[in-house]
mmCIF file of C-alpha atoms and ligand atoms in Angstrom:
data_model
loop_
_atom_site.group_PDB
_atom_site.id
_atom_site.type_symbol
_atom_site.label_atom_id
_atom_site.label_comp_id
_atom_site.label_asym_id
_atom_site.label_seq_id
_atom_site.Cartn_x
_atom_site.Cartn_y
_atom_site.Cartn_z
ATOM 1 C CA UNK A 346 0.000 0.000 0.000
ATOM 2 C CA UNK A 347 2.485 2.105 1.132
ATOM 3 C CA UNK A 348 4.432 1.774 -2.767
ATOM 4 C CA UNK A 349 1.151 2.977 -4.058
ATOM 5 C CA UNK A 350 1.628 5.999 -2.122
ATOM 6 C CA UNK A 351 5.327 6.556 -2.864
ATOM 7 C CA UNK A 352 4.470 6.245 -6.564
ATOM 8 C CA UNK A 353 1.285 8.583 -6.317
ATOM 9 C CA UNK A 354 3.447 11.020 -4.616
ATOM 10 C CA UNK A 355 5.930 10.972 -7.656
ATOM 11 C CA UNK A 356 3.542 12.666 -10.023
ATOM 12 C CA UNK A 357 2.966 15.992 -8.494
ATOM 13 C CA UNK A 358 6.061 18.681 -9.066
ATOM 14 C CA UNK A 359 8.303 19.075 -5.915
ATOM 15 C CA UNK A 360 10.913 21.733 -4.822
ATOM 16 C CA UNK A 361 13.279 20.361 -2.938
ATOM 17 C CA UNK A 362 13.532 21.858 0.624
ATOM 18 C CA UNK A 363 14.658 18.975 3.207
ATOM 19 C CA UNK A 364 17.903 17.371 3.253
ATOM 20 C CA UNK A 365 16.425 14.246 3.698
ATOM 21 C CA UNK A 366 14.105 12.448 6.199
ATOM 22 C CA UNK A 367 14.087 14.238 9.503
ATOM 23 C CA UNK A 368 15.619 12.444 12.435
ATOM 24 C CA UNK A 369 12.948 10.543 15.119
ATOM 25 C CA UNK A 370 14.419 10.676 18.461
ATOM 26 C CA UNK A 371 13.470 9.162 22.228
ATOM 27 C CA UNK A 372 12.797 11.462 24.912
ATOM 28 C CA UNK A 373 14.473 9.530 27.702
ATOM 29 C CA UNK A 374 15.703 12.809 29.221
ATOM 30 C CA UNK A 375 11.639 13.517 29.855
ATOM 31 C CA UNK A 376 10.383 10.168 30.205
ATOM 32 C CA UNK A 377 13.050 10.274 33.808
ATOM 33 C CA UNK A 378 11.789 13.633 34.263
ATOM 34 C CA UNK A 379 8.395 12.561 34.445
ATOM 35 C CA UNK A 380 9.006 9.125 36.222
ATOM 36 C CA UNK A 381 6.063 8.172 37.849
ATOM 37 C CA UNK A 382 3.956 10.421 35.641
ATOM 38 C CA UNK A 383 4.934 8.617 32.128
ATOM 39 C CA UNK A 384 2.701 6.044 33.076
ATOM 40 C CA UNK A 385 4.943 3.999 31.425
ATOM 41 C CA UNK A 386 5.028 5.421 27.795
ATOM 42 C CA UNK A 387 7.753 5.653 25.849
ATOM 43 C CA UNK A 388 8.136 9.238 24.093
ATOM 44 C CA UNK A 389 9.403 10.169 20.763
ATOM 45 C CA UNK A 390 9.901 13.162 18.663
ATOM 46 C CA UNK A 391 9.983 13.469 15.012
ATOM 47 C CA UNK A 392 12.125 16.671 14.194
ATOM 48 C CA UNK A 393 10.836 18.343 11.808
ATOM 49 C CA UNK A 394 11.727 21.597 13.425
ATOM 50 C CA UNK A 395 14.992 19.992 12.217
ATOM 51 C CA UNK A 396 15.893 21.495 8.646
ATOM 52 C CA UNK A 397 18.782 23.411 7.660
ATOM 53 C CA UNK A 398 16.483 26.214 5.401
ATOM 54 C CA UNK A 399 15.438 29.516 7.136
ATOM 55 C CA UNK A 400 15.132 28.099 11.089
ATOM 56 C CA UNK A 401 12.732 24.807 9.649
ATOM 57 C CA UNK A 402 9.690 23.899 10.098
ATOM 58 C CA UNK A 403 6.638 21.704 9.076
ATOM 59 C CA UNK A 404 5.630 24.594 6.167
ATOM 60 C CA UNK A 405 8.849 23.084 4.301
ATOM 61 C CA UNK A 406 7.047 20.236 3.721
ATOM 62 C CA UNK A 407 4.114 21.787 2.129
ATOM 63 C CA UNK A 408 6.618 24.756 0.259
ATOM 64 C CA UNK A 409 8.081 21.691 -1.209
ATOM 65 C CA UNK A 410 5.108 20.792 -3.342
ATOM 66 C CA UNK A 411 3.437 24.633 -3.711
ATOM 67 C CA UNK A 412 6.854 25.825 -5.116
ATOM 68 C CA UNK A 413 6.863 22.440 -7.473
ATOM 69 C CA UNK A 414 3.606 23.508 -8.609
ATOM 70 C CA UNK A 415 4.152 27.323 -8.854
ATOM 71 C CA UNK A 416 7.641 26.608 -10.862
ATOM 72 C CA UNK A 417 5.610 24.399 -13.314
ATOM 73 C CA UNK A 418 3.167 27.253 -13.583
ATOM 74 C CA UNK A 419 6.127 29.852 -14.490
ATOM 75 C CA UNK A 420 5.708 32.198 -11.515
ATOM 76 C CA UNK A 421 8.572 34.518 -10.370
ATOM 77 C CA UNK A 422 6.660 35.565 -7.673
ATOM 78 C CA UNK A 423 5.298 33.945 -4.500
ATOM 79 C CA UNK A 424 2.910 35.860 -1.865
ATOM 80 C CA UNK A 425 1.063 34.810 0.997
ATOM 81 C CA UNK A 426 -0.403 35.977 4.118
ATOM 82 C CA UNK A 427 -0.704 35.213 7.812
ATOM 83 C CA UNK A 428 -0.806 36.631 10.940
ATOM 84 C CA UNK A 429 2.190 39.155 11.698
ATOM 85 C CA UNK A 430 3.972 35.961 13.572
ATOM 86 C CA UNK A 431 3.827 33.518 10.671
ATOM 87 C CA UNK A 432 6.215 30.908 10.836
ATOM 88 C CA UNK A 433 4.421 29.637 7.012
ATOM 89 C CA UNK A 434 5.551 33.090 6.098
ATOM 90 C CA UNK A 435 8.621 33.135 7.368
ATOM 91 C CA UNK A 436 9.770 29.944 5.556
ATOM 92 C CA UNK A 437 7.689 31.131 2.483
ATOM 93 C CA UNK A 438 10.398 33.973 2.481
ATOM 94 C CA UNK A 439 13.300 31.530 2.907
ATOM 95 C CA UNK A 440 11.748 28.874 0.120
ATOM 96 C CA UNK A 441 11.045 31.658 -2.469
ATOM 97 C CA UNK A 442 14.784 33.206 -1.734
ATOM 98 C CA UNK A 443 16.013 29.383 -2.445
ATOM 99 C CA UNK A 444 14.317 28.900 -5.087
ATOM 100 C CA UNK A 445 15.223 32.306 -6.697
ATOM 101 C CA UNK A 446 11.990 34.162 -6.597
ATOM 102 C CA UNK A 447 10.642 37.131 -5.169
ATOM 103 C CA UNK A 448 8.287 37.032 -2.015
ATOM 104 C CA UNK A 449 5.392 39.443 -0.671
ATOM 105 C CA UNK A 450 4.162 38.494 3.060
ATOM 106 C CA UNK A 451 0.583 40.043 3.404
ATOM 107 C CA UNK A 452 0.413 39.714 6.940
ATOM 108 C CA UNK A 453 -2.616 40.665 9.726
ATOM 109 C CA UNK A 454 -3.267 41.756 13.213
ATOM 110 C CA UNK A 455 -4.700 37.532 14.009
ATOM 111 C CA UNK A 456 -3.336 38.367 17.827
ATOM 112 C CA UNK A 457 -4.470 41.729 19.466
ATOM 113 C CA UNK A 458 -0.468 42.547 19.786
ATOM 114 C CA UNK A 459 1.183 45.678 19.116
ATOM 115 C CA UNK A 460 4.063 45.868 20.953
ATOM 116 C CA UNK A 461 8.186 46.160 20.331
ATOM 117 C CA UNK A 462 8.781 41.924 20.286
ATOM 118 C CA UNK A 463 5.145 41.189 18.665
ATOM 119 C CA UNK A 464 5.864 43.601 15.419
ATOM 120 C CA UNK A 465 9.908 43.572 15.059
ATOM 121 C CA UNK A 466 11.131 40.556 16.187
ATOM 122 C CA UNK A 467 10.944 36.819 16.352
ATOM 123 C CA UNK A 468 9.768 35.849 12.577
ATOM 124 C CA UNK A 469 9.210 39.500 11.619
ATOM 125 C CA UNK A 470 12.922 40.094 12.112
ATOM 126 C CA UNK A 471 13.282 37.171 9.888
ATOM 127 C CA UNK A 472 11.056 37.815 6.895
ATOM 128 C CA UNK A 473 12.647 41.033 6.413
ATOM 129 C CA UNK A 474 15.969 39.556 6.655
ATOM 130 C CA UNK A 475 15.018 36.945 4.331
ATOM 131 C CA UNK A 476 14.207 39.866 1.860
ATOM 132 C CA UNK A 477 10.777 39.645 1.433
ATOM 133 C CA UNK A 478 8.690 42.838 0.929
ATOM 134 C CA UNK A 479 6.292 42.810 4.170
ATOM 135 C CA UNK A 480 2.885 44.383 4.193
ATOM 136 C CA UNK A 481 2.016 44.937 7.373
ATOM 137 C CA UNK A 482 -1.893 45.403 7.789
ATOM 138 C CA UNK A 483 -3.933 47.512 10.264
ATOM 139 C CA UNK A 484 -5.953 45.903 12.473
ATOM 140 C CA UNK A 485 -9.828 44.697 10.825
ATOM 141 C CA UNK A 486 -7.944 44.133 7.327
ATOM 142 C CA UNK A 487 -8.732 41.126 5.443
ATOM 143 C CA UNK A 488 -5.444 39.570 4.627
ATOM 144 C CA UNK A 489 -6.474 37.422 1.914
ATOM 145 C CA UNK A 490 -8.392 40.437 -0.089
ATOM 146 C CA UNK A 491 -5.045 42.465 0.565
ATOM 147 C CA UNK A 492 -3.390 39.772 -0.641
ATOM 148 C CA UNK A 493 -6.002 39.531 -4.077
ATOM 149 C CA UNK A 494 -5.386 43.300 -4.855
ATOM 150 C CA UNK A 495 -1.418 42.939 -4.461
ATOM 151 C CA UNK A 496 -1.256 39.776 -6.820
ATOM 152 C CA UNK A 497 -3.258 41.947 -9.295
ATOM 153 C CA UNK A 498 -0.953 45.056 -9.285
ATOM 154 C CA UNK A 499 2.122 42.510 -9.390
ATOM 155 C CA UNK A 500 1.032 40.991 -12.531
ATOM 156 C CA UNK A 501 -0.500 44.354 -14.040
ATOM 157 C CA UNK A 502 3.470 45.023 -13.528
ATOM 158 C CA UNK A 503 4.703 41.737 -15.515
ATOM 159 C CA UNK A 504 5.335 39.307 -12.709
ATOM 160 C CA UNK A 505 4.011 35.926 -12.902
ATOM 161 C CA UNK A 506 2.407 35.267 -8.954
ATOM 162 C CA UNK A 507 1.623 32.334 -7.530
ATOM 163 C CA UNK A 508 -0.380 32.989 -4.682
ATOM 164 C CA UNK A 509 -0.137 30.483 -1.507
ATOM 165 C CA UNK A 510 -2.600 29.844 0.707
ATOM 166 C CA UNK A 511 -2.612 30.576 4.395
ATOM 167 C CA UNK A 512 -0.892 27.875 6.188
ATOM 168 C CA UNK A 513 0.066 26.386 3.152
ATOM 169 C CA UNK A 514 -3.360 24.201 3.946
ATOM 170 C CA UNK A 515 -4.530 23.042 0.503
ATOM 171 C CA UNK A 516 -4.531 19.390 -0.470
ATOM 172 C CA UNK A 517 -1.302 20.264 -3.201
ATOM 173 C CA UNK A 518 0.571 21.656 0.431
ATOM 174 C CA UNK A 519 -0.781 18.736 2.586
ATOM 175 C CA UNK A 520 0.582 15.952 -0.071
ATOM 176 C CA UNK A 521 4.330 17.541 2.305
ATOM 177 C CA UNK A 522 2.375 15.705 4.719
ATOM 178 C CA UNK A 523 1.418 12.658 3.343
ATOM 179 C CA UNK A 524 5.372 12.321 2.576
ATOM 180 C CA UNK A 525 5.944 13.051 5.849
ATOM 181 C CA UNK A 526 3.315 9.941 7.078
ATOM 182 C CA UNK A 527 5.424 8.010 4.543
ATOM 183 C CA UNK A 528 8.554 8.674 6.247
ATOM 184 C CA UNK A 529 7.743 7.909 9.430
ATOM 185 C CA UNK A 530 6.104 4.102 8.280
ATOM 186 C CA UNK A 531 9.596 3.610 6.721
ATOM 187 C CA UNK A 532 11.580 4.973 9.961
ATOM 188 C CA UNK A 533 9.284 2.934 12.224
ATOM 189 C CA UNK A 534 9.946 0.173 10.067
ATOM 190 C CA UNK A 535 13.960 0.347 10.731
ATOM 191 C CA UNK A 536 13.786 1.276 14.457
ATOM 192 C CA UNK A 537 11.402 -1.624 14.970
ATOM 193 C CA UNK A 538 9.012 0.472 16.741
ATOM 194 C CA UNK A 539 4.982 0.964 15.973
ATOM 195 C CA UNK A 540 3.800 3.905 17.220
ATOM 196 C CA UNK A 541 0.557 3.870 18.833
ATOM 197 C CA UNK A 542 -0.222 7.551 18.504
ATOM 198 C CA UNK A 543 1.155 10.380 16.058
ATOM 199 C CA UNK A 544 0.636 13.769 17.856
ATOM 200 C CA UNK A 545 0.788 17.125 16.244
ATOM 201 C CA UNK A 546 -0.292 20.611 16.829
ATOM 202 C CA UNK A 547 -3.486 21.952 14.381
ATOM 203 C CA UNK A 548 -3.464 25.532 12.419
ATOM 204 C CA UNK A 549 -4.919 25.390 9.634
ATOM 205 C CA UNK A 550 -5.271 21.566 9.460
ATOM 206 C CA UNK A 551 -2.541 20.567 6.592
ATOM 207 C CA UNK A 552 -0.254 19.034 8.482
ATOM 208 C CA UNK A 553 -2.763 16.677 10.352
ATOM 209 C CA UNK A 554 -5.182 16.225 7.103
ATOM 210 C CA UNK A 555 -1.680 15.173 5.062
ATOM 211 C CA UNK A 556 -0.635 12.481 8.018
ATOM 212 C CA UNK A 557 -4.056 11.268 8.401
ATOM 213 C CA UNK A 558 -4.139 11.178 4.063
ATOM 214 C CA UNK A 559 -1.034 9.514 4.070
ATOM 215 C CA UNK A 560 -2.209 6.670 6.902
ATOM 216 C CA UNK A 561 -5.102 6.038 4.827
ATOM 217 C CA UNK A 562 -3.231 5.524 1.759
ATOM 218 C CA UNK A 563 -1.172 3.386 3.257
ATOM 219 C CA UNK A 564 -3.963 1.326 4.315
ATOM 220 C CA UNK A 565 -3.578 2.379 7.834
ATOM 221 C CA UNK A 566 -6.180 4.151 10.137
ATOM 222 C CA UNK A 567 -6.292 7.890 10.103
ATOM 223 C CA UNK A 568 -6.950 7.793 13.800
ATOM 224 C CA UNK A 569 -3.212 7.207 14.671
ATOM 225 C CA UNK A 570 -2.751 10.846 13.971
ATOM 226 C CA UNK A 571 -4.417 13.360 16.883
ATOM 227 C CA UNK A 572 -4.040 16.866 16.686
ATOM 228 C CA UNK A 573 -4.469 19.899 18.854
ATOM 229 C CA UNK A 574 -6.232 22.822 17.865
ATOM 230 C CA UNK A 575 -4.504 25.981 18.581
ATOM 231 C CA UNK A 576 -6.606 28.264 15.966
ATOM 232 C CA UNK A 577 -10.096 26.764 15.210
ATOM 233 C CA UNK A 578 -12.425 25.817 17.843
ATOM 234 C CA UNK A 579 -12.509 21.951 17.727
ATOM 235 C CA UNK A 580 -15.633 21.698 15.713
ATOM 236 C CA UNK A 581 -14.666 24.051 13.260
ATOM 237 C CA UNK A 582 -11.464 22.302 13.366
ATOM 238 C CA UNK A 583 -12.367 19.285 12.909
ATOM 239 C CA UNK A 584 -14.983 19.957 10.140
ATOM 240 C CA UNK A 585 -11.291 21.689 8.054
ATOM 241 C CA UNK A 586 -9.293 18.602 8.531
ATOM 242 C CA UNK A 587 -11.859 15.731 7.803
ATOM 243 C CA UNK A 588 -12.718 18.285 4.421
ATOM 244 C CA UNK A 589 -8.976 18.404 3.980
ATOM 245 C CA UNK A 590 -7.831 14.823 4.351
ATOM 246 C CA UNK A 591 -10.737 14.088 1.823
ATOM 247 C CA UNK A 592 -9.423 16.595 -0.993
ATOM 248 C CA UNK A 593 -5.881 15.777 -0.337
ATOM 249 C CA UNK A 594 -6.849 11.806 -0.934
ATOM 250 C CA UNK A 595 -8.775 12.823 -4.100
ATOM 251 C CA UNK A 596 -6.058 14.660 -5.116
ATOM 252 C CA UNK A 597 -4.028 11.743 -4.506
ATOM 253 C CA UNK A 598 -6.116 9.321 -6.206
ATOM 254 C CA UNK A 599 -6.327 11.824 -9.589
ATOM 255 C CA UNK A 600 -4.938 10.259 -12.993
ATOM 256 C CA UNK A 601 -4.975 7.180 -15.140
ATOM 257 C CA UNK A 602 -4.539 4.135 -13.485
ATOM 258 C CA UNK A 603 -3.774 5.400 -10.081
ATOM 259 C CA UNK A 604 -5.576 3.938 -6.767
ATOM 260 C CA UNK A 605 -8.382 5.867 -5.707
ATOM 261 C CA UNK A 606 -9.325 6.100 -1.615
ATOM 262 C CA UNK A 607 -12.189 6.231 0.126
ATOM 263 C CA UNK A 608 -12.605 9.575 2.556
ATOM 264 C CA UNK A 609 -12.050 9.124 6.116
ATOM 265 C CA UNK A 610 -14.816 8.601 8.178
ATOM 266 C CA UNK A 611 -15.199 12.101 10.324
ATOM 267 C CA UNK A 612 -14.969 10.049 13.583
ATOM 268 C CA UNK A 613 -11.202 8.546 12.331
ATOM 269 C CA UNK A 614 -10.311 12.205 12.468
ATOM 270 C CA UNK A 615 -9.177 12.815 16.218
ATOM 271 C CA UNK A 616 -8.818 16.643 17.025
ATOM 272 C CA UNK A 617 -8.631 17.940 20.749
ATOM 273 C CA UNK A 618 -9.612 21.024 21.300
ATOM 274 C CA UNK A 619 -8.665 20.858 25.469
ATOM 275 C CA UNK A 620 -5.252 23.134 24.679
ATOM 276 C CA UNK A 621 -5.982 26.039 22.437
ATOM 277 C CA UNK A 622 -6.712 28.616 25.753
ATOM 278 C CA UNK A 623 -9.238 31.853 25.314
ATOM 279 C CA UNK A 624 -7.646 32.691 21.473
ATOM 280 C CA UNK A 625 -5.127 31.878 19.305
ATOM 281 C CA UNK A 626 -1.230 32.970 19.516
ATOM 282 C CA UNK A 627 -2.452 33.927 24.113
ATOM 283 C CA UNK A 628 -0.559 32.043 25.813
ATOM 284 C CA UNK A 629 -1.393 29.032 28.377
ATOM 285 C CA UNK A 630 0.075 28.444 31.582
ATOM 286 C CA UNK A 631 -0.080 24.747 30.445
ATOM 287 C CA UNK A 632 1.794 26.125 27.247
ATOM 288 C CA UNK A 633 4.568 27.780 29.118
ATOM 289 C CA UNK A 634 5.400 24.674 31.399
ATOM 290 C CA UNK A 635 5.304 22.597 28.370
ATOM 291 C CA UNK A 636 8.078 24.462 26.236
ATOM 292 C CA UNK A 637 9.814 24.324 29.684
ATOM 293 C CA UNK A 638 9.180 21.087 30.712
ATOM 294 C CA UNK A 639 10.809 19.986 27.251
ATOM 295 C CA UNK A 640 13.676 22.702 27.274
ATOM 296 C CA UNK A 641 15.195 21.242 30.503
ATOM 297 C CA UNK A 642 14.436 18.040 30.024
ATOM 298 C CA UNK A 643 16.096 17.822 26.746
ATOM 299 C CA UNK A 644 17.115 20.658 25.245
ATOM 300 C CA UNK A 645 14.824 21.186 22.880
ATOM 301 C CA UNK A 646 12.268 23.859 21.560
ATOM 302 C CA UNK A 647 9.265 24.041 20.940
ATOM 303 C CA UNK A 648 7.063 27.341 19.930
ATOM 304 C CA UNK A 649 4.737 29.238 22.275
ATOM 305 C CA UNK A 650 1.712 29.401 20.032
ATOM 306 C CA UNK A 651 1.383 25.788 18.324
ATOM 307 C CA UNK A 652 3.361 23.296 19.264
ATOM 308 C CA UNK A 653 3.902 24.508 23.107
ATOM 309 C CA UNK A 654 -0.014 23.777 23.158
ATOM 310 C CA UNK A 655 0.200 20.736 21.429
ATOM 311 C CA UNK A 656 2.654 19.196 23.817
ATOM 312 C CA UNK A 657 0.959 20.193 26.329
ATOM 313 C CA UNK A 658 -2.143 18.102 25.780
ATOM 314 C CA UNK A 659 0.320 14.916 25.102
ATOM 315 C CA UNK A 660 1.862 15.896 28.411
ATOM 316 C CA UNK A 661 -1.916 15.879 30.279
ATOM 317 C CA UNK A 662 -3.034 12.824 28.158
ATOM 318 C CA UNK A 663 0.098 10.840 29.257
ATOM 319 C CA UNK A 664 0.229 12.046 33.312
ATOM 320 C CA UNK A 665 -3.910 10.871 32.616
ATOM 321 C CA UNK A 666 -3.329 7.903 31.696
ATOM 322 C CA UNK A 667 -4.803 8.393 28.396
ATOM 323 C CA UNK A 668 -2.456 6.195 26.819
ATOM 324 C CA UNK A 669 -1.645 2.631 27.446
ATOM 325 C CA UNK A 670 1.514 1.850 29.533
ATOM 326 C CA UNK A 671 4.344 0.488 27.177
ATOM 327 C CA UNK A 672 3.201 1.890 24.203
ATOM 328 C CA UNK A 673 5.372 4.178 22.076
ATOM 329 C CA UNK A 674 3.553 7.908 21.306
ATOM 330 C CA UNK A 675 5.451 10.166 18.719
ATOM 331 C CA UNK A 676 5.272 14.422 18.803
ATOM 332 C CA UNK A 677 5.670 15.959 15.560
ATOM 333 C CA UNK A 678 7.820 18.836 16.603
ATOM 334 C CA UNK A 679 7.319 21.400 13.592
ATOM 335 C CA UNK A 680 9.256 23.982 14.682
ATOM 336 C CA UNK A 681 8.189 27.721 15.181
ATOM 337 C CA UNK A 682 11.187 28.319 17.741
ATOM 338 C CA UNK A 683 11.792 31.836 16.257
ATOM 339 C CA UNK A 684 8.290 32.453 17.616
ATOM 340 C CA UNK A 685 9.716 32.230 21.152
ATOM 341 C CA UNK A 686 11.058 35.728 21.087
ATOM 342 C CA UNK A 687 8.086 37.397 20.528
ATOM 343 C CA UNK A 688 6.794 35.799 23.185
ATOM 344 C CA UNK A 689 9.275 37.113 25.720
ATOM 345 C CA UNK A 690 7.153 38.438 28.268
ATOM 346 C CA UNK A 691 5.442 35.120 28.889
ATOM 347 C CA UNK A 692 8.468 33.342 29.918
ATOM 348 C CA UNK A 693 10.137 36.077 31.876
ATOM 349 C CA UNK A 694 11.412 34.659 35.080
ATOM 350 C CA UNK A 695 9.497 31.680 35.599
HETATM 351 C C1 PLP B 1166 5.281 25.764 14.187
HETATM 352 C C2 PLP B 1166 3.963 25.327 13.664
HETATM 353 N N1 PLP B 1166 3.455 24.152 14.091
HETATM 354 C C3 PLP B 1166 2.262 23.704 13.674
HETATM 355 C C4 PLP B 1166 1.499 24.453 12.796
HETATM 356 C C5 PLP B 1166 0.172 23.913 12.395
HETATM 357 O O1 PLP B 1166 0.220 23.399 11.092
HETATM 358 P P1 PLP B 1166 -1.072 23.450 10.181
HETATM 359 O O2 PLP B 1166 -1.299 24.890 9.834
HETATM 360 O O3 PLP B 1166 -0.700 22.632 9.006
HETATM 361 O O4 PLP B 1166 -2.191 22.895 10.962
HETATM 362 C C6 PLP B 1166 1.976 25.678 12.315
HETATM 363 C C7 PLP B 1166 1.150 26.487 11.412
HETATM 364 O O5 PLP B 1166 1.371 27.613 11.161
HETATM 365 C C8 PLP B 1166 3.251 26.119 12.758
HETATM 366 O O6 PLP B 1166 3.766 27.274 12.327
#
């Protein structure tokens, strides 16, 4: 099943971004840390806050295949949008200056922030540095109709745009995703280790939709893959990434003699909605002892707005016992550490 998949993937246009398959690691430093409290369950990350371009991130994944398509289509020209803290934007930046193109951020006031480390540093200081033109927009603006008018002026000018979608969410950036499930069949495979649960934080649902496409297509359940919502309320949520995973396996299934899959049923599609706090990008107290719980336990980073709230439900579900003692649960870390210094204030001398 999983060949099928491989040689589905094959026929859509990719940019190459990664260096190769990002590392999976155990947490052994947290599971002593824990003790008692691991319940016996054996932790694992998958880095994919582990890539060499522009600080990494899971929006390589998806970059890989929008820049494949928007090279096929010509374009010289990549914009997107997002909130003011983007980390898709940020790597947009780096991927377009890779790849040789020129990059417009169109990005909004999503958080209710207008201070020194929210509008100059962390992945602002980046994009700019990355050279992308930045349009910063007041607060009430509708990013994505910014975003329309700018693409029209650029091409009224002679540029050829491709315009990405926020997140990098549609099923051509999610097939990143279904790569990524691919990946970590073949690395489970070698380490000898099935993972009962694949755990990763939820935006705007292409990372989870592509893992849970990716299971399916490799005739696995969808419901190994649980996400946290840290934008969408866990309906709406939900509703996004059972649409998603269902486009992204069409899309999958398109062409001549080419499986075809079935959509997953809604039910396979696990999102938690127990972490995401009064709003996106406002910080949780469960957040903040997350990111530090897994800083000086290991070493590692994690971001204050996604994947500092995802951990932090795998942290409650394991101390609850929500998963079975000696199973083996993987994180999807995918990066956002940039983030953290916009976020000063909320780690300040804790
Ligand atoms: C660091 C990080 N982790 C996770 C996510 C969530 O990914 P998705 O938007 O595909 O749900 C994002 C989205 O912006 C992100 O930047």
């Amino acid at each position: 099943m999983s060949t099928g998949l491989s040689s589905a993937l094959q026929r859509f246009p990719r940019y190459a971004l990664l260096d190769g398959p990002t590392p999976i690691q155990r947490l052994t430093g947290l599971e002593a840390a824990l003790g008692a409290a691991a319940n016996g369950v054996r932790l694992y990350v998958k880095r994919d806050d582990h890539m060499s371009l522009g600080g990494g991130g899971n929006k390589l994944r998806k970059l890989e295949f929008l820049l494949g398509d928007a090279r096929q289509q010509g374009a010289d020209t990549v914009v997107t949008v997002g909130g003011l803290q983007s980390n898709h934007a940020r790597l947009t930046a780096a991927a377009a200056a890779r790849a040789g193109m020129a990059c417009e951020l169109v990005l909004g006031r999503v958080v209710p922030r207008s201070d020194v480390d929210y509008e100059e540093n962390g992945n602002m200081l980046l994009n700019r540095l990355l050279g992308a033109v930045v349009h910063d927009l007041p607060v009430g603006a509708d990013a994505m109709a910014a975003a329309l008018e700018r693409v029209r002026a650029l091409e009224l000018s002679g540029r050829r745009v491709y315009l990405a979608p926020l997140g990098g969410s549609t099923p051509t950036g999610a097939l990143g995703y279904a790569a990524c499930a691919l990946e970590i069949l073949e690395q489970s495979r070698v380490l000898g280790v099935d993972f009962s649960r694949i755990v990763v934080a939820n935006g705007s649902a292409g990372t989870h939709a592509g893992l849970a496409a990716g299971m399916i297509a490799a005739g696995l359940p969808a419901a190994k893959v649980q996400s946290f919502t840290t934008l969408a309320d866990a309906a709406v949520a939900h509703t996004k990434t059972v649409d998603l995973t269902a486009a992204t396996l069409t899309l999958l299934g398109q062409g001549e003699g080419v499986a075809t899959y079935a959509p997953p049923a809604p039910g396979d599609i696990q999102v938690d909605g127990s972490q995401r706090g009064p709003a996106y990008g406002v910080p949780t107290p469960a957040m903040v002892e997350a990111v530090q719980c897994l800083a000086r336990s290991e070493g590692l980073l994690l971001d204050p707005v996604y994947s500092g709230k995802a951990f932090a439900g795998l942290l409650a579900d394991v101390r609850a016992g929500c998963h079975a003692p000696g199973s083996d649960v993987l994180f999807v870390m995918t990066g956002g550490a940039p983030g953290l210094y916009a976020y000063r204030t909320a780690f300040r001398a804790r």
